[in-house]
mmCIF file of C-alpha atoms in Angstrom:
data_model
loop_
_atom_site.group_PDB
_atom_site.id
_atom_site.type_symbol
_atom_site.label_atom_id
_atom_site.label_comp_id
_atom_site.label_asym_id
_atom_site.label_seq_id
_atom_site.Cartn_x
_atom_site.Cartn_y
_atom_site.Cartn_z
ATOM 1 C CA UNK A 738 70.536 137.351 78.998
ATOM 2 C CA UNK A 739 70.047 138.639 82.528
ATOM 3 C CA UNK A 740 68.737 135.217 83.647
ATOM 4 C CA UNK A 741 71.739 133.425 82.132
ATOM 5 C CA UNK A 742 74.173 135.745 83.932
ATOM 6 C CA UNK A 743 72.282 135.282 87.190
ATOM 7 C CA UNK A 744 72.387 131.490 86.801
ATOM 8 C CA UNK A 745 76.136 131.572 86.094
ATOM 9 C CA UNK A 746 76.686 133.877 89.045
ATOM 10 C CA UNK A 747 74.936 131.365 91.318
ATOM 11 C CA UNK A 748 76.574 128.233 89.886
ATOM 12 C CA UNK A 749 80.218 129.355 89.819
ATOM 13 C CA UNK A 750 80.591 129.409 93.631
ATOM 14 C CA UNK A 751 79.127 125.895 93.826
ATOM 15 C CA UNK A 752 81.758 124.541 91.481
ATOM 16 C CA UNK A 753 84.467 126.363 93.422
ATOM 17 C CA UNK A 754 83.455 124.499 96.601
ATOM 18 C CA UNK A 755 83.058 121.087 95.018
ATOM 19 C CA UNK A 756 84.842 118.213 96.641
ATOM 20 C CA UNK A 757 88.323 117.623 95.350
ATOM 21 C CA UNK A 758 90.324 114.437 95.425
ATOM 22 C CA UNK A 759 91.838 113.893 98.880
ATOM 23 C CA UNK A 760 95.469 114.959 99.091
ATOM 24 C CA UNK A 761 96.450 112.398 101.709
ATOM 25 C CA UNK A 762 95.420 108.995 102.995
ATOM 26 C CA UNK A 763 91.792 108.404 103.958
ATOM 27 C CA UNK A 764 90.445 109.375 107.356
ATOM 28 C CA UNK A 765 90.596 106.500 109.810
ATOM 29 C CA UNK A 766 90.521 105.580 113.483
ATOM 30 C CA UNK A 767 91.892 102.092 113.938
ATOM 31 C CA UNK A 768 93.856 99.970 116.399
ATOM 32 C CA UNK A 769 95.766 96.840 115.532
ATOM 33 C CA UNK A 770 93.876 94.552 117.923
ATOM 34 C CA UNK A 771 94.154 91.021 116.527
ATOM 35 C CA UNK A 772 95.190 92.231 113.070
ATOM 36 C CA UNK A 773 97.376 89.755 111.260
ATOM 37 C CA UNK A 774 99.675 89.107 109.525
ATOM 38 C CA UNK A 775 102.568 91.484 110.162
ATOM 39 C CA UNK A 776 102.887 92.486 106.502
ATOM 40 C CA UNK A 777 99.244 93.714 106.514
ATOM 41 C CA UNK A 778 99.945 95.837 109.590
ATOM 42 C CA UNK A 779 103.035 97.307 107.937
ATOM 43 C CA UNK A 780 101.161 98.091 104.714
ATOM 44 C CA UNK A 781 98.413 99.851 106.680
ATOM 45 C CA UNK A 782 100.845 101.917 108.767
ATOM 46 C CA UNK A 783 102.820 102.977 105.689
ATOM 47 C CA UNK A 784 99.752 104.855 104.424
ATOM 48 C CA UNK A 785 100.069 107.180 107.428
ATOM 49 C CA UNK A 786 103.824 107.649 107.901
ATOM 50 C CA UNK A 787 106.435 108.903 105.441
ATOM 51 C CA UNK A 788 109.234 106.569 106.572
ATOM 52 C CA UNK A 789 109.796 102.895 105.767
ATOM 53 C CA UNK A 790 111.234 100.579 108.420
ATOM 54 C CA UNK A 791 111.728 96.896 109.141
ATOM 55 C CA UNK A 792 109.554 95.418 111.874
ATOM 56 C CA UNK A 793 109.736 92.159 113.821
ATOM 57 C CA UNK A 794 106.455 93.002 115.589
ATOM 58 C CA UNK A 795 104.144 95.987 115.201
ATOM 59 C CA UNK A 796 101.102 97.394 116.979
ATOM 60 C CA UNK A 797 99.382 100.662 116.162
ATOM 61 C CA UNK A 798 96.674 103.084 117.216
ATOM 62 C CA UNK A 799 96.042 105.538 114.383
ATOM 63 C CA UNK A 800 93.581 108.413 114.284
ATOM 64 C CA UNK A 801 93.864 110.416 111.056
ATOM 65 C CA UNK A 802 91.408 112.958 109.716
ATOM 66 C CA UNK A 803 91.859 114.284 106.184
ATOM 67 C CA UNK A 804 90.429 117.792 106.177
ATOM 68 C CA UNK A 805 90.909 118.373 102.437
ATOM 69 C CA UNK A 806 87.282 117.852 101.418
ATOM 70 C CA UNK A 807 85.002 120.877 101.158
ATOM 71 C CA UNK A 808 87.014 123.878 102.276
ATOM 72 C CA UNK A 809 90.619 122.597 102.284
ATOM 73 C CA UNK A 810 92.516 122.581 105.539
ATOM 74 C CA UNK A 811 95.410 120.721 107.151
ATOM 75 C CA UNK A 812 95.003 117.144 108.305
ATOM 76 C CA UNK A 813 94.803 116.187 111.980
ATOM 77 C CA UNK A 814 96.414 113.023 113.279
ATOM 78 C CA UNK A 815 97.570 111.031 116.260
ATOM 79 C CA UNK A 816 99.742 108.162 115.056
ATOM 80 C CA UNK A 817 100.978 105.776 117.741
ATOM 81 C CA UNK A 818 103.257 102.828 117.039
ATOM 82 C CA UNK A 819 104.799 100.248 119.322
ATOM 83 C CA UNK A 820 107.252 98.028 117.518
ATOM 84 C CA UNK A 821 110.027 95.546 117.893
ATOM 85 C CA UNK A 822 112.687 96.253 115.285
ATOM 86 C CA UNK A 823 116.172 94.943 114.468
ATOM 87 C CA UNK A 824 118.464 96.459 117.122
ATOM 88 C CA UNK A 825 120.866 97.630 114.416
ATOM 89 C CA UNK A 826 118.138 99.915 113.061
ATOM 90 C CA UNK A 827 117.236 101.731 116.275
ATOM 91 C CA UNK A 828 119.260 104.770 115.231
ATOM 92 C CA UNK A 829 116.837 105.253 112.311
ATOM 93 C CA UNK A 830 114.142 106.020 114.882
ATOM 94 C CA UNK A 831 116.235 108.519 116.836
ATOM 95 C CA UNK A 832 115.210 112.061 115.800
ATOM 96 C CA UNK A 833 118.201 114.079 114.603
ATOM 97 C CA UNK A 834 119.473 116.957 116.738
ATOM 98 C CA UNK A 835 117.540 115.873 119.836
ATOM 99 C CA UNK A 836 119.119 114.734 123.073
ATOM 100 C CA UNK A 837 117.574 111.866 125.032
ATOM 101 C CA UNK A 838 115.633 112.606 128.198
ATOM 102 C CA UNK A 839 114.455 110.375 131.040
ATOM 103 C CA UNK A 840 110.734 110.285 131.693
ATOM 104 C CA UNK A 841 108.103 107.951 133.041
ATOM 105 C CA UNK A 842 106.302 105.705 130.587
ATOM 106 C CA UNK A 843 103.571 107.864 128.988
ATOM 107 C CA UNK A 844 99.946 106.749 129.363
ATOM 108 C CA UNK A 845 99.523 106.434 125.591
ATOM 109 C CA UNK A 846 102.155 103.668 125.538
ATOM 110 C CA UNK A 847 100.410 101.801 128.336
ATOM 111 C CA UNK A 848 97.157 101.736 126.336
ATOM 112 C CA UNK A 849 98.696 100.306 123.163
ATOM 113 C CA UNK A 850 97.251 97.035 121.873
ATOM 114 C CA UNK A 851 99.263 93.832 121.790
ATOM 115 C CA UNK A 852 101.942 92.319 123.975
ATOM 116 C CA UNK A 853 105.153 94.080 122.938
ATOM 117 C CA UNK A 854 107.150 94.692 126.162
ATOM 118 C CA UNK A 855 107.184 98.312 127.302
ATOM 119 C CA UNK A 856 109.105 98.215 130.594
ATOM 120 C CA UNK A 857 112.525 98.911 129.027
ATOM 121 C CA UNK A 858 111.489 102.098 127.202
ATOM 122 C CA UNK A 859 113.738 104.488 129.084
ATOM 123 C CA UNK A 860 115.379 106.647 126.410
ATOM 124 C CA UNK A 861 112.987 109.335 125.156
ATOM 125 C CA UNK A 862 113.214 111.983 122.453
ATOM 126 C CA UNK A 863 110.618 114.713 122.696
ATOM 127 C CA UNK A 864 109.671 117.739 120.656
ATOM 128 C CA UNK A 865 106.403 119.407 119.791
ATOM 129 C CA UNK A 866 104.196 116.852 118.079
ATOM 130 C CA UNK A 867 106.693 113.963 118.355
ATOM 131 C CA UNK A 868 107.595 111.431 121.055
ATOM 132 C CA UNK A 869 109.996 108.541 120.476
ATOM 133 C CA UNK A 870 110.979 106.046 123.148
ATOM 134 C CA UNK A 871 113.688 103.421 122.738
ATOM 135 C CA UNK A 872 114.600 100.212 124.522
ATOM 136 C CA UNK A 873 118.018 99.533 122.988
ATOM 137 C CA UNK A 874 118.481 96.098 124.584
ATOM 138 C CA UNK A 875 115.189 94.632 123.328
ATOM 139 C CA UNK A 876 114.918 96.628 120.105
ATOM 140 C CA UNK A 877 111.588 98.191 121.120
ATOM 141 C CA UNK A 878 110.357 101.540 119.775
ATOM 142 C CA UNK A 879 107.422 103.641 120.923
ATOM 143 C CA UNK A 880 106.600 106.313 118.348
ATOM 144 C CA UNK A 881 103.943 109.002 118.452
ATOM 145 C CA UNK A 882 103.382 111.800 115.951
ATOM 146 C CA UNK A 883 100.431 114.117 116.529
ATOM 147 C CA UNK A 884 98.977 117.496 115.745
ATOM 148 C CA UNK A 885 98.478 119.883 118.652
#
């Protein structure tokens, strides 16, 4: 009986630390270099963002790490999008309750893959863990969501 109790005592913690099903999308580090067609890019991005938008062109640089395996913990991410969208939908990208600020084009935008024009991104919305830049004339959005 003592051996059975000892075996159970040793096995219970192992089951408690077993890998569980991931709670979010899979870990990934991927850029959209030469990825086609647009609908495949959109489907990929929608695994890592909670919103759904219309895109005329889309480039991304996504680093996402799901920390739920083993000892559960929060995910870490750096999701960067550069997109051309219908100009009538630019307000969907504007974070509520934030006022626009002027700032120089961030380095992360300059390193984005693809050829979506960046020069007109002059209206920026910033808060901890979120940066959104808009070019209202061209319908261009730069979006970054990241953990600190």
